[in-house]
Every structure is written in C-alpha cells, then in structure tokens.
XYZ file of C-alpha atoms in Angstrom:
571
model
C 106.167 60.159 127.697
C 105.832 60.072 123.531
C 103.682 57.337 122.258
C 105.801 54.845 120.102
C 102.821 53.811 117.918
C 102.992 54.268 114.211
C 102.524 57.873 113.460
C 99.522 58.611 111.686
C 99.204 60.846 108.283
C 97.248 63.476 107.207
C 97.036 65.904 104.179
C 96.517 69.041 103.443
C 97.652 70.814 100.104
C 99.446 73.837 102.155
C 101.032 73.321 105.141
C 103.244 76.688 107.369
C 105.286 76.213 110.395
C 104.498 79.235 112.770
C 101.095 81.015 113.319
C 102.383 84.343 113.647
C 102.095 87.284 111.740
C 103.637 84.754 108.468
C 100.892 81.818 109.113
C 98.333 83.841 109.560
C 98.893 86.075 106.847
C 99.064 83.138 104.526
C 96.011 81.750 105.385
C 93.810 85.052 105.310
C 95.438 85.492 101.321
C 94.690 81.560 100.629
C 91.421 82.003 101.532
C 90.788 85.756 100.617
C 92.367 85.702 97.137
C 92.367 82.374 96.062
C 89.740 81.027 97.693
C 91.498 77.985 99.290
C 90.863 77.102 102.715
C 93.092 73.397 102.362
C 95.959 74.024 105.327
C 97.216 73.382 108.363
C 99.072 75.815 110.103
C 101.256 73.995 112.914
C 102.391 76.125 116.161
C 104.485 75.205 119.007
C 103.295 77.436 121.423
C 99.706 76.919 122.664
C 98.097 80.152 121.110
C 99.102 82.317 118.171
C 100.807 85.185 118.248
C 104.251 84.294 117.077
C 106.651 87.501 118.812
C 103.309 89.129 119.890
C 102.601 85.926 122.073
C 106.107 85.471 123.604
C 106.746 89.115 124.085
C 104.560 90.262 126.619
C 106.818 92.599 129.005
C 106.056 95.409 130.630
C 105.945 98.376 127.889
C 105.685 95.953 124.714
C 104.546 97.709 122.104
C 105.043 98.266 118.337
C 107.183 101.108 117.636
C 106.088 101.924 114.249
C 103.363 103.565 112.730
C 99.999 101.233 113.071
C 98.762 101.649 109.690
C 102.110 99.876 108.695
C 101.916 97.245 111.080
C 98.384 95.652 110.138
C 97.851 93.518 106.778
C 97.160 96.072 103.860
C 93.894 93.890 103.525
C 92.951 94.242 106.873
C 93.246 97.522 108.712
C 92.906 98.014 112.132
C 90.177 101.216 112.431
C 90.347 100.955 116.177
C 94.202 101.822 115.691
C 94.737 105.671 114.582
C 97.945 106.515 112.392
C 99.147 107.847 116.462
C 98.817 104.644 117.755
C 101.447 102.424 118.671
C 99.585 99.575 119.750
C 101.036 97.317 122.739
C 101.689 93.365 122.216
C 98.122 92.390 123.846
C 96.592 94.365 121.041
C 98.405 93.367 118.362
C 98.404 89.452 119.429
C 94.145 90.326 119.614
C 94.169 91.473 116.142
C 95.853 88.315 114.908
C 92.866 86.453 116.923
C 90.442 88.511 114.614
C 91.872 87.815 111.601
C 92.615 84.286 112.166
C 88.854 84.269 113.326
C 87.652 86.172 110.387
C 89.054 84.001 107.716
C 88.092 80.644 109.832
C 91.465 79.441 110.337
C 90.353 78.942 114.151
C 90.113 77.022 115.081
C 89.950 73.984 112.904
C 92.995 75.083 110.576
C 95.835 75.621 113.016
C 96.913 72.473 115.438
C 98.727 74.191 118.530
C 101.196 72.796 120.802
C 102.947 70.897 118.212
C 106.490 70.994 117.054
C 107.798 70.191 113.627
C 110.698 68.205 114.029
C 111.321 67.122 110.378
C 110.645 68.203 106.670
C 111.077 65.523 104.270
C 110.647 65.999 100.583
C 109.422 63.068 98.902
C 110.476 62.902 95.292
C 108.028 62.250 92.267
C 105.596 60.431 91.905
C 104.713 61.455 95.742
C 105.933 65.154 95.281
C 105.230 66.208 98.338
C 106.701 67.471 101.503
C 106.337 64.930 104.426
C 106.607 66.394 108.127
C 107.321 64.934 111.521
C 105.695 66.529 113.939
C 105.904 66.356 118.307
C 102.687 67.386 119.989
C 102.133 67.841 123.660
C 98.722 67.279 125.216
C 97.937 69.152 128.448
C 97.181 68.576 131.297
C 98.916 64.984 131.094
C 101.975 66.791 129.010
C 102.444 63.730 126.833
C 103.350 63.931 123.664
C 102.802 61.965 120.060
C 104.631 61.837 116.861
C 102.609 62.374 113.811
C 103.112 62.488 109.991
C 101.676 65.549 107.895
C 101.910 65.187 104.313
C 101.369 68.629 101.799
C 102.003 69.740 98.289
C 103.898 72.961 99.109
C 105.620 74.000 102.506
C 105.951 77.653 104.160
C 108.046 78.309 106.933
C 107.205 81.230 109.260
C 109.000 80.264 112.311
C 110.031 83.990 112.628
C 113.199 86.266 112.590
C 113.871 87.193 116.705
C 112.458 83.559 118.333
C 115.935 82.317 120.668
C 116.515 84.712 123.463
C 119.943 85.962 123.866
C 120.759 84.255 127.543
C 124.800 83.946 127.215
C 125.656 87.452 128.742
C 124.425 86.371 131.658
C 124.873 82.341 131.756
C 128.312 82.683 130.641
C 128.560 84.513 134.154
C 130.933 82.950 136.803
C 127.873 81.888 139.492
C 125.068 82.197 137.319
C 123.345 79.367 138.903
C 123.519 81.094 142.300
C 121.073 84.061 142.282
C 118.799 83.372 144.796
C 115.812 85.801 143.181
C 114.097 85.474 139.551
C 115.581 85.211 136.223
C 113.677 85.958 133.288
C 114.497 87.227 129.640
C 112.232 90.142 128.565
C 110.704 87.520 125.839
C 110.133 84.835 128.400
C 108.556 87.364 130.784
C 106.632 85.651 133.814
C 103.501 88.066 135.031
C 103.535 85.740 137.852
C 106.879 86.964 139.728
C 105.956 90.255 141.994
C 107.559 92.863 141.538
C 106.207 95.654 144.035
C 108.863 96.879 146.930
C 111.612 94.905 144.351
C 114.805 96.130 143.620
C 115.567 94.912 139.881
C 119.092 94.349 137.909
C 118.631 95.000 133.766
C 121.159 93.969 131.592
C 120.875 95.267 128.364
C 119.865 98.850 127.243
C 118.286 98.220 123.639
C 114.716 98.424 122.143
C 113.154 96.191 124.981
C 114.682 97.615 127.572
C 114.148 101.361 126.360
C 110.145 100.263 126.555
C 110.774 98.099 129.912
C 112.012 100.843 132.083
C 109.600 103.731 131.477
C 106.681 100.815 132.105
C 107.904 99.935 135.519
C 108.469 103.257 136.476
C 104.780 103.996 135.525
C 106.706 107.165 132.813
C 105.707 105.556 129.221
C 104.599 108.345 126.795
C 103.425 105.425 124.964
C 99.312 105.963 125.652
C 98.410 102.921 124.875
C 101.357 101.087 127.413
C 100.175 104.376 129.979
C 96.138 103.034 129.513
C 96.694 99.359 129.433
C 99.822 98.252 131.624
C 100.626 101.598 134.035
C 97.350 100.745 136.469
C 95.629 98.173 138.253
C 92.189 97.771 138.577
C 91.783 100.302 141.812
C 93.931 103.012 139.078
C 97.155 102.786 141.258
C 100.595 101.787 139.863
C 100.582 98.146 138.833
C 104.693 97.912 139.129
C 105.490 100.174 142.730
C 109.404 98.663 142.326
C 111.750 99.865 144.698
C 114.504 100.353 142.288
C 116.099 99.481 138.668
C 120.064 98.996 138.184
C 120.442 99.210 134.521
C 123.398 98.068 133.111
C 124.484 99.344 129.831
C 126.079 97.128 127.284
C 126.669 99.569 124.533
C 125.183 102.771 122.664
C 122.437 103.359 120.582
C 120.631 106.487 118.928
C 117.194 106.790 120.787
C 114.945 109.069 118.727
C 112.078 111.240 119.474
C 108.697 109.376 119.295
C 107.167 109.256 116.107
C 104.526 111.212 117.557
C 107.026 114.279 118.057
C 109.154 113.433 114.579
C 105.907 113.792 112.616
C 102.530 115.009 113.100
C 100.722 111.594 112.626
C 97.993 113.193 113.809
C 97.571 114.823 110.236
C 96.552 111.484 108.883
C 93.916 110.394 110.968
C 91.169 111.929 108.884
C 92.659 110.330 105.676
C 91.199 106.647 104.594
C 92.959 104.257 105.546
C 94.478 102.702 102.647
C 95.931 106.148 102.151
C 97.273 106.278 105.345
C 99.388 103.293 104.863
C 100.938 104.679 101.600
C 102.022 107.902 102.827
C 103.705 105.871 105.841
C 105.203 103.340 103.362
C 105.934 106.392 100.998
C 107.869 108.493 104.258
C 109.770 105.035 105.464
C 111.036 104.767 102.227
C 112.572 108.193 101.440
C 113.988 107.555 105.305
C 116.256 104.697 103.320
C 118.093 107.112 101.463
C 120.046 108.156 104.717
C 121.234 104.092 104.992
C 122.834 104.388 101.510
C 126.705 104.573 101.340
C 126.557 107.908 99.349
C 127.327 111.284 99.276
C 123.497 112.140 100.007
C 123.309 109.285 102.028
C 126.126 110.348 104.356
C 124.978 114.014 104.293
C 121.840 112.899 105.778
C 123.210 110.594 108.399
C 125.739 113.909 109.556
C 122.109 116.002 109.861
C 120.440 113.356 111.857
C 123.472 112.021 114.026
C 123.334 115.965 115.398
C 119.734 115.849 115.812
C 119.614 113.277 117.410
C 122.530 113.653 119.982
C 120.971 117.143 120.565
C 117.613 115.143 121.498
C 119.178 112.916 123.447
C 121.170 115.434 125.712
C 118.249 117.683 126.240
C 116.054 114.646 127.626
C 118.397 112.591 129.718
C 119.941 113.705 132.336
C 123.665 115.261 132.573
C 125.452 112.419 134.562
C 124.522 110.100 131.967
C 125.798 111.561 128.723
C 128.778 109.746 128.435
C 126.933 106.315 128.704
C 123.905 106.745 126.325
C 124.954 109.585 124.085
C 127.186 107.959 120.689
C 130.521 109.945 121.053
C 132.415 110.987 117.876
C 134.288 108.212 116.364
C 131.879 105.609 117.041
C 129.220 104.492 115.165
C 126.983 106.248 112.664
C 123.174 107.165 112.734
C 121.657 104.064 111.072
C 124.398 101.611 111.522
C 122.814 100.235 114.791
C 118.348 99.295 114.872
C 117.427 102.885 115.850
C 115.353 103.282 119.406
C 112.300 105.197 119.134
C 112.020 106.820 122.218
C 109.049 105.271 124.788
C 109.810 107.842 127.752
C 112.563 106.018 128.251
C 115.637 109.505 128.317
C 112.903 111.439 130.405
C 112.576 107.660 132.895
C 116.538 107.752 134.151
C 115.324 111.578 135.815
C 113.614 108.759 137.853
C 115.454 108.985 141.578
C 114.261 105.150 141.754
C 117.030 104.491 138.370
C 121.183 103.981 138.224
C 122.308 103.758 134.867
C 125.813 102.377 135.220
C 128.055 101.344 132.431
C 130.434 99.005 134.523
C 130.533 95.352 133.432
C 129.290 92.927 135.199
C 132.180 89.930 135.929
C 130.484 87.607 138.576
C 126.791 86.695 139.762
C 126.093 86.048 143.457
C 123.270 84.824 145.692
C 121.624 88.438 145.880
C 122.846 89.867 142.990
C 125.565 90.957 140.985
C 129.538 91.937 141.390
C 130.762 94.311 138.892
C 134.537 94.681 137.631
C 135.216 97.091 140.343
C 134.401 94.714 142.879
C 130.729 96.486 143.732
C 128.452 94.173 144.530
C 124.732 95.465 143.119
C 121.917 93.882 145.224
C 118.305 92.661 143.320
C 115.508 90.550 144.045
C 115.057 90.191 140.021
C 117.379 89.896 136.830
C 116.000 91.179 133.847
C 117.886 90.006 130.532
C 117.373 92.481 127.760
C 119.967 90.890 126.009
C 118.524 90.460 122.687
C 118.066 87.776 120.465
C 120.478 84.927 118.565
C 120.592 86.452 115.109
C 121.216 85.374 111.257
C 119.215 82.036 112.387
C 116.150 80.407 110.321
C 114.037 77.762 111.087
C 116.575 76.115 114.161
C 115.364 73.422 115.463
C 113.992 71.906 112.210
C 115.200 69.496 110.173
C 114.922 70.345 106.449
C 115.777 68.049 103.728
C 115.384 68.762 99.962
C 116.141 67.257 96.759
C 118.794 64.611 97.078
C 118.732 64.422 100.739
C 120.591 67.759 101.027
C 119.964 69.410 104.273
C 118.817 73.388 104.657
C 121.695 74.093 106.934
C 124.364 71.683 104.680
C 123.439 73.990 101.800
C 123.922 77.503 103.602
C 127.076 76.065 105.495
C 128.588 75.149 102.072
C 127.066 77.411 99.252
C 124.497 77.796 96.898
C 123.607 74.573 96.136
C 123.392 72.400 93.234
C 119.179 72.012 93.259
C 116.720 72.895 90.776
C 118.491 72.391 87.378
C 118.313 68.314 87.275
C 115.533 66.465 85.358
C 113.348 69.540 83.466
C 113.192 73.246 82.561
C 111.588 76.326 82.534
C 107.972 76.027 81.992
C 108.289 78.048 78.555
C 110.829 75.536 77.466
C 114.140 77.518 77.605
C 116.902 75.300 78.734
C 118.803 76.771 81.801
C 122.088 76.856 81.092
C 124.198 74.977 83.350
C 127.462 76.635 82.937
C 126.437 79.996 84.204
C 127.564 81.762 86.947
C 130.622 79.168 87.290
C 133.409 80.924 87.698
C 131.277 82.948 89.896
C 132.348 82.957 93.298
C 129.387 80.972 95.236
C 127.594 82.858 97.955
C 128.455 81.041 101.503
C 125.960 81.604 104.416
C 122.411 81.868 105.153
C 120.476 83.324 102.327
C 117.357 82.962 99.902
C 116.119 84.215 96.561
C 114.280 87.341 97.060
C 114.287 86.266 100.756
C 111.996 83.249 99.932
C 113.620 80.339 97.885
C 116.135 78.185 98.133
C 117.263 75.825 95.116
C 117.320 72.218 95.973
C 114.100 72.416 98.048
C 111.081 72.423 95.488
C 107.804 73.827 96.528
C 109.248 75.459 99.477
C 108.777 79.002 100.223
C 109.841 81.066 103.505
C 107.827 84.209 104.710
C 110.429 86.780 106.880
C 113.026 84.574 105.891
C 116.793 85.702 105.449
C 117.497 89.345 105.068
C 113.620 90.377 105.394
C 114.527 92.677 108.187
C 113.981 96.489 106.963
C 115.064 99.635 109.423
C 112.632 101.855 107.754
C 109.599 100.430 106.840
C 107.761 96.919 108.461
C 108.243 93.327 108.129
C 104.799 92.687 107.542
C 105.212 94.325 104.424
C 108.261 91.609 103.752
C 105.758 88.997 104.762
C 103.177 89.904 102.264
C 105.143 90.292 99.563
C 106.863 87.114 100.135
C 103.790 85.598 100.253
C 102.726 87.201 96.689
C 105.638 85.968 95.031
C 105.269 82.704 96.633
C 101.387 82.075 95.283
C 102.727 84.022 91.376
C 105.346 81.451 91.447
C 103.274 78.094 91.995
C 100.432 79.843 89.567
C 101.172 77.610 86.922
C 101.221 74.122 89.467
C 97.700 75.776 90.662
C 95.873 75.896 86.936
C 93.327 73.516 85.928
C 94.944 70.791 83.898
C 98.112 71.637 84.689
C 100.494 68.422 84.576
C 102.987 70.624 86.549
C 103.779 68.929 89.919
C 107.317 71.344 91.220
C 108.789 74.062 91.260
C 112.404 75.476 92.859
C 114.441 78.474 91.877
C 117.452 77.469 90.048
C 120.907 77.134 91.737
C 122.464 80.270 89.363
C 119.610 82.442 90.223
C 119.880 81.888 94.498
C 123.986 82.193 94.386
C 123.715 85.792 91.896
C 120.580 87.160 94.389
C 122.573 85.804 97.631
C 125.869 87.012 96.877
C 124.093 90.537 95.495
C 122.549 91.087 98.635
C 125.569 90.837 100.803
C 127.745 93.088 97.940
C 125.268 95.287 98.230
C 124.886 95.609 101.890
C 128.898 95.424 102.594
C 129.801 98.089 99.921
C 126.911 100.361 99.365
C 125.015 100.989 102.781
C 126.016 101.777 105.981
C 125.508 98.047 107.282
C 128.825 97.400 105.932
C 130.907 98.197 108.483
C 132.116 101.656 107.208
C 129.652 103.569 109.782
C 131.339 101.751 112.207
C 134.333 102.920 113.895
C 133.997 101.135 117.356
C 134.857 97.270 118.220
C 130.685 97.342 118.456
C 129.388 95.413 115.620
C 125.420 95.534 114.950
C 122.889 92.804 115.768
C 122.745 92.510 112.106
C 125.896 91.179 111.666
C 127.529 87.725 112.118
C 131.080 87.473 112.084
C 132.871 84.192 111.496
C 135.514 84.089 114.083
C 137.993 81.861 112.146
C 137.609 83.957 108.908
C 136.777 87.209 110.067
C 134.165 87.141 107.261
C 131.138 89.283 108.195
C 127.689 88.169 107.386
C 124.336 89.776 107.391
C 120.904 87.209 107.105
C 118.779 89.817 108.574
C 118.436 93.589 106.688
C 117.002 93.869 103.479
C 119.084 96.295 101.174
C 116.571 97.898 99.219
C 113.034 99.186 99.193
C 110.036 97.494 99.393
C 108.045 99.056 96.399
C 110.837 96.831 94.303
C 110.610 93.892 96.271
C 106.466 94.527 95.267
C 106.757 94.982 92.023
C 109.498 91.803 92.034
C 106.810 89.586 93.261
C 104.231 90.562 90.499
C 106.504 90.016 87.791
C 108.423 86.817 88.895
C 111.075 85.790 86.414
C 110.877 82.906 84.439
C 113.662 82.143 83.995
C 115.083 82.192 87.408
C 112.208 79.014 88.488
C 112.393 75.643 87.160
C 109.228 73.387 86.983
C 108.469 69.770 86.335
C-alpha cells in the first residue's frame, strides 16, 4: 500500500543514490576535505554495502590486493598486503567508515528507492527527486520529494543478476528444489547431504566451489566461512554438477604470483603505491602492441602451464583456453581461490554439455542426461553496459539519460552562458564529427545536458588491473574540482555541465581507443565468445563497451586535478 498524500520535501545541498563503496566514499571526502556534512545518501536496500551487501556467497571475497581495495584515506591495518578480505569484512569496513565520518546514521535514509531525478531549471537550480520508501514490518511504502543542489549517482556497475540462462529454460518454473543467483544468495536454504547444479564457471563460481567443498586457499574464506561453531564443515554437500559455459584464464593467487608478503612491513600508504605502481605496468600486456602482444604470448603459456598442472587431466579440454581462441586479457582474468586444486574433489563433475530443458528434480542436458539436484546455483553473471536502470533521469530540456545515450551526445551545456573565464565555446566544433552513440560519460563522470550531475563508477570505470575504488575516488575529485568555483564564497555561479563537444570527443575516444588499440577490441578474440565487457547491437552488429577503462589511473588522477576549462560550462 503507498500513501497517496502529498509528498513531502526536504533539502540537502548533496544528495547520492547508492551507499556503497561510491556513497560512502563521497561522504567521508565531503566531510574529511571540505568539511561539509549537508547530504543525504538514499539506499534501496536496508543496510549499506552496495555489492559487498548483496554478495554474500559462500567464498566471497575480494580478489585483489587489500591495500588497493580500501580508500587511500582510510586504510584497513587489520588487512595485511596478503589479505584478501571476504565480503563480511569488507561490507564491516564500510560500517566503520560510514560510522567514523557520522554519516550513520542520520545521513543515509535506507530502504528507499529513487524513482525520479528532475532538474529544475533556474531560478530553482536544483535537482528534484522522487523517492519510494518501504517501512518494515508493515511493508508500506510512501512517496517523498528530495530537493539538492548537485546529484551523484552510485548505483553501481554489477547490480542486475544475470537470470536468462536459466529462465529462458524450457520448464524453468518446474524445479521442485531452490533457485538462487550467487548475488541473491539465501543462508537460509540447507545445504548439508545436498546435491547442487552450478551454472556458470566465472569469478563467483571459481570462489563458490572451493567454499562448499571446505578447499579455499583463500585464509580468510578458510577462517571465516569453512567451519561452524563446533569447527566442523559448515557446507557437508553431497555433490556439485558444474556446468561450464565457456573458458577463462584462472591464475595463480596473488599470493603465489608475488610475494605480498614483502610489503607487510612497509607503511601503508607505501604499500598501496607499489600495488597501484605493479597493476599498472600489468596494463601494458592489454595494449594492442608489439610489446603488448609479446607479453600476452608469455603469460597465455604461463598460465595454461598453471592451469594443467593444478586441475586435473579429464578436464583440460573444458577449462584450459585452446589455441585459436581467445587471448590472455581479453576475458576478466580469474585469480585462482583453490578452485583448479577443488575439481580433484571426488564430490565434483565438471561437464561442459549444455543444458536444453529444466525438470522437477533437476536438469536435462542436450544428450538427453538428466542431472539430479536439490539446489540450482546461477553463476551466471551480471546484465552489463547498464547505469542507473531503474531511474528516471531528466536534464536540461526535459531530455532523458537513456534518450541521450540511445541517440548521441547530446545537445546540453552550450545554451544560455560560457566558460567561467569568459571564452565563448564554439558551437560549430566537432560537427562533422561523427557523434558517439551509446552509453558513455566525460572522464566516466559527466554527461552534457544534465548540470550539476556527476556519476562515481559510472560508464567505462571498470579497470582489469588495478581497482575501482581508485575510479571512484578520482571521480569523486574531479567531481568536487569541477563545482569549486559554484562552492566559493560570493560566488554568483549556480551550474555547471560539461559541454556537448567535449562528452561526444571523450566518448567516441574511449571506444576508438578500446576497439583499435587494446585487446578489448575484438582482435584477441578468435572464438564466437565475446567478453562480458562487450555489448553487441544485434541489428547493427556494432560492438560496444560501457564498462573497461582504456588507460591508467595515474592519468585519470592527474585529469581530475587539472580539470579543463574549457571542456565545463557554468552559469
């Protein structure tokens, strides 16, 4: 039931959708650097978290170094450069720091949905937000208004689970056990004496296995998730049919790829730059070079000679990249959780048929083998190249955020002023230029058309080398340089957008640059497999990529120091 009364208003001069690693991180630098505490963080789920919330399966970890995946102004000490810290850990740190820079509990409302984005033109200036909350235990829900002066979005990269491989399924609805995706996983299903079907064979999966089996060589999964409270196995399952979808490189743990240990006695903040410093030399391999290639040949064979030695024999052909497939890099990389050593398991099948039909207690495969199972795991992935779903966004002239990606760069952010130093943009530039078509944002944060909004791990954030929260606080750097000006006493300054020119050349660089001079292209490709990164139109063929970043993330941090001024309008 949703209460029909007039919705009531309330203001705050920042407002963020998501309290995830994005929200969070924005309101710890508000507060921490320039000392404002005036926003509300709004969060559909009823905690924080973000993918550290949702993600809670058996082995869920982070599977890069831990100095890179804490906020460079908050360190974890508890965490060692060896650690690879499992979801419950990382959603507790979040806690802290939401706790330490008093944004619980008054600053985030949870529970409540933002339906709508509205920007109000001038005078108002300001972003006005519809938002659905749901009150437990009753489960009714109320519409409210939120008014602010500027608008973050950090709804996230990998939020809708990838279902359709298995509701597309002739007799989906008839399994007569549990269904659950492995970011929807429900603790309250038993799985001991359980035979369980897993579909998929990617990063979740890789982790999932190894967990159940009680064989991580993750420590902290082994300490935390392996025993109960009497020290026996937690998950005594009576079996795992894992289904394999398609190939990946699984890598040796960072642990055994670099002696981490080495670190430890190093101070933090020097920690964290030799890891950035390593994760970015590891980029050159992803360039579409001779070097780069050169590098991808050595690793491909390391890897493949890895991956032979640690899983068994009979499985080769279904985990191990054959020649004339894909390239090292082309595909997200698996760092290896125990999961090669795991299919020695007696209590594992690793089968590569497909499956064509779901019955009442279980699954038939294309050669007609029906594959019993109390439980269907999906480790199917996530719906990709998608931002902010869900919400309505509407900028300057009513244009809506998906309008504008569906049908260019947008016309935004030139009408009605100009730069803040006075130098005219000039409207005929770029014309001829061929406008970039698709999801996209300046320096993965602006879009023209939509003043005073900014997006944190928005499109093409995603980097295979280093971490996003890097991405995230750089975003949000460039995001607070940018509104400087708005933020100074006196200032008569009321908006600001990046211009139309300046989205279309960064949009349409990004994809040149990932199609023709990395290995996301397509040219380390040479299966019918195309990476999760990649979105292919199928009436056009064209192929798209919202999600990698094609660069390194020192630029991106210099970038966001030294905004240019000419590429922002303000009025």
């Amino acid at each position: 039931m949703t209460d029909t009364k007039e919705p009531a208003t309330t203001y705050t001069q920042f407002a963020c959708i998501g309290a995830g690693f994005s929200g969070i991180g924005l309101g710890a630098t508000l507060k921490l650097k320039h000392n404002i505490t005036d926003i509300r963080i709004f969060e559909r789920e009823p905690e924080l978290g973000g993918t550290w919330h949702l993600n809670q399966y058996p082995g869920a970890a982070c599977d890069i170094p831990s100095s890179l995946y804490t906020f460079s102004f908050a360190p974890c000490p508890e965490w060692t450069s060896t650690s690879l810290p499992t979801a419950p850990q990382i959603k507790s740190y979040l806690v802290s720091i939401a706790t330490k820079f008093s944004l619980l509990p008054s600053k985030i409302t949870f529970s409540s949905s933002v339906q709508k984005c509205e920007w109000l033109p001038a005078p108002a200036s300001r972003w006005r937000l519809t938002i659905l909350s749901t009150h437990p235990p009753t489960n009714t829900t109320t519409l409210s208004h939120h008014e602010c002066q500027f608008l973050f979005s950090g709804t996230g990269i990998l939020f809708h689970p990838n279902t359709t491989p298995f509701t597309s399924l002739p007799g989906a609805a008839s399994f007569s056990g549990t269904v659950m995706h492995s970011a929807r996983w429900d603790h309250s299903v038993p799985l001991s004496g359980k035979k369980i079907i897993l579909l998929g064979n990617g990063c979740s999966a890789s982790q999932i296995v190894p967990a159940l089996l009680g064989r991580s060589n993750n420590p902290e999964v082994s300490s935390s998730t392996n025993n109960n409270e009497e020290g026996g196995p937690l998950y005594n399952i009576a079996s795992i049919t894992q289904f394999v979808r398609s190939k990946h490189y699984v890598i040796p743990s960072l642990a055994d790829l670099f002696p981490l240990s080495l670190l430890r006695p190093l101070p933090l903040p020097l920690q964290r730059f030799l890891c950035i410093l390593i994760g970015e030399l590891d980029f050159i391999a992803m360039r579409e070079n001779a070097l780069g290639r050169w590098m991808r040949r050595k690793k491909t064979e390391e890897v493949k000679k890895y991956m032979r030695l640690a899983a068994p024999e009979r499985y080769h052909d279904l985990v191990v990249p054959g020649e004339g497939e894909f390239e090292f890099g082309y595909k997200r990389r698996v760092y290896d959780p125990g999961y090669l050593q795991a299919l020695h398991d007696e209590r594992v099948e690793l089968t590569g048929e497909r499956v064509v039909e779901v019955v009442e207690g279980g699954v038939r495969t294309e050669r007609g083998r029906v594959v019993e199972g109390d439980v269907i795991v999906l480790a199917t992935g996530f719906e990709t190249n998608r931002f902010l779903e869900g919400v309505e966004v509407v900028g300057r002239g009513r244009e809506r955020l998906g309008e504008h990606w569906g049908g260019g760069g947008g016309e935004g952010g030139t009408d009605g002023g100009g730069s803040l130093d006075g130098r005219d943009q000039d409207q005929d530039q770029d014309q001829e230029e061929e406008e970039a078509r698709g999801v996209g944002a300046y320096e993965t944060v602006a879009v023209g058309g939509f003043p005073n909004f900014f997006m944190l791990a928005g499109p093409n954030s995603v980097t295979g080398h280093t971490s996003v929260i890097i991405a995230i606080e750089n975003a949000i750097t460039l995001a607070m340089n940018v509104i400087k000006p708005i933020l100074s006493e006196g200032s008569n300054v009321r908006e600001v957008e990046v211009t139309a020119q300046a989205e279309r050349r960064w949009v349409s660089s990004v994809q040149e640059e990932l199609n023709n001079r990395t290995i996301w292209g397509g040219g380390g490709n040479k299966s019918k497999t195309e990476s999760w990164y990649v979105r292919v139109d199928e009436k056009t063929g064209k192929r798209w990529n919202a999600m990698l970043y094609p660069g390194y993330q020192v630029g991106a941090w210099y970038r966001a120091r030294k905004p240019k001024q000419k590429d922002w309008v303000y009025r």
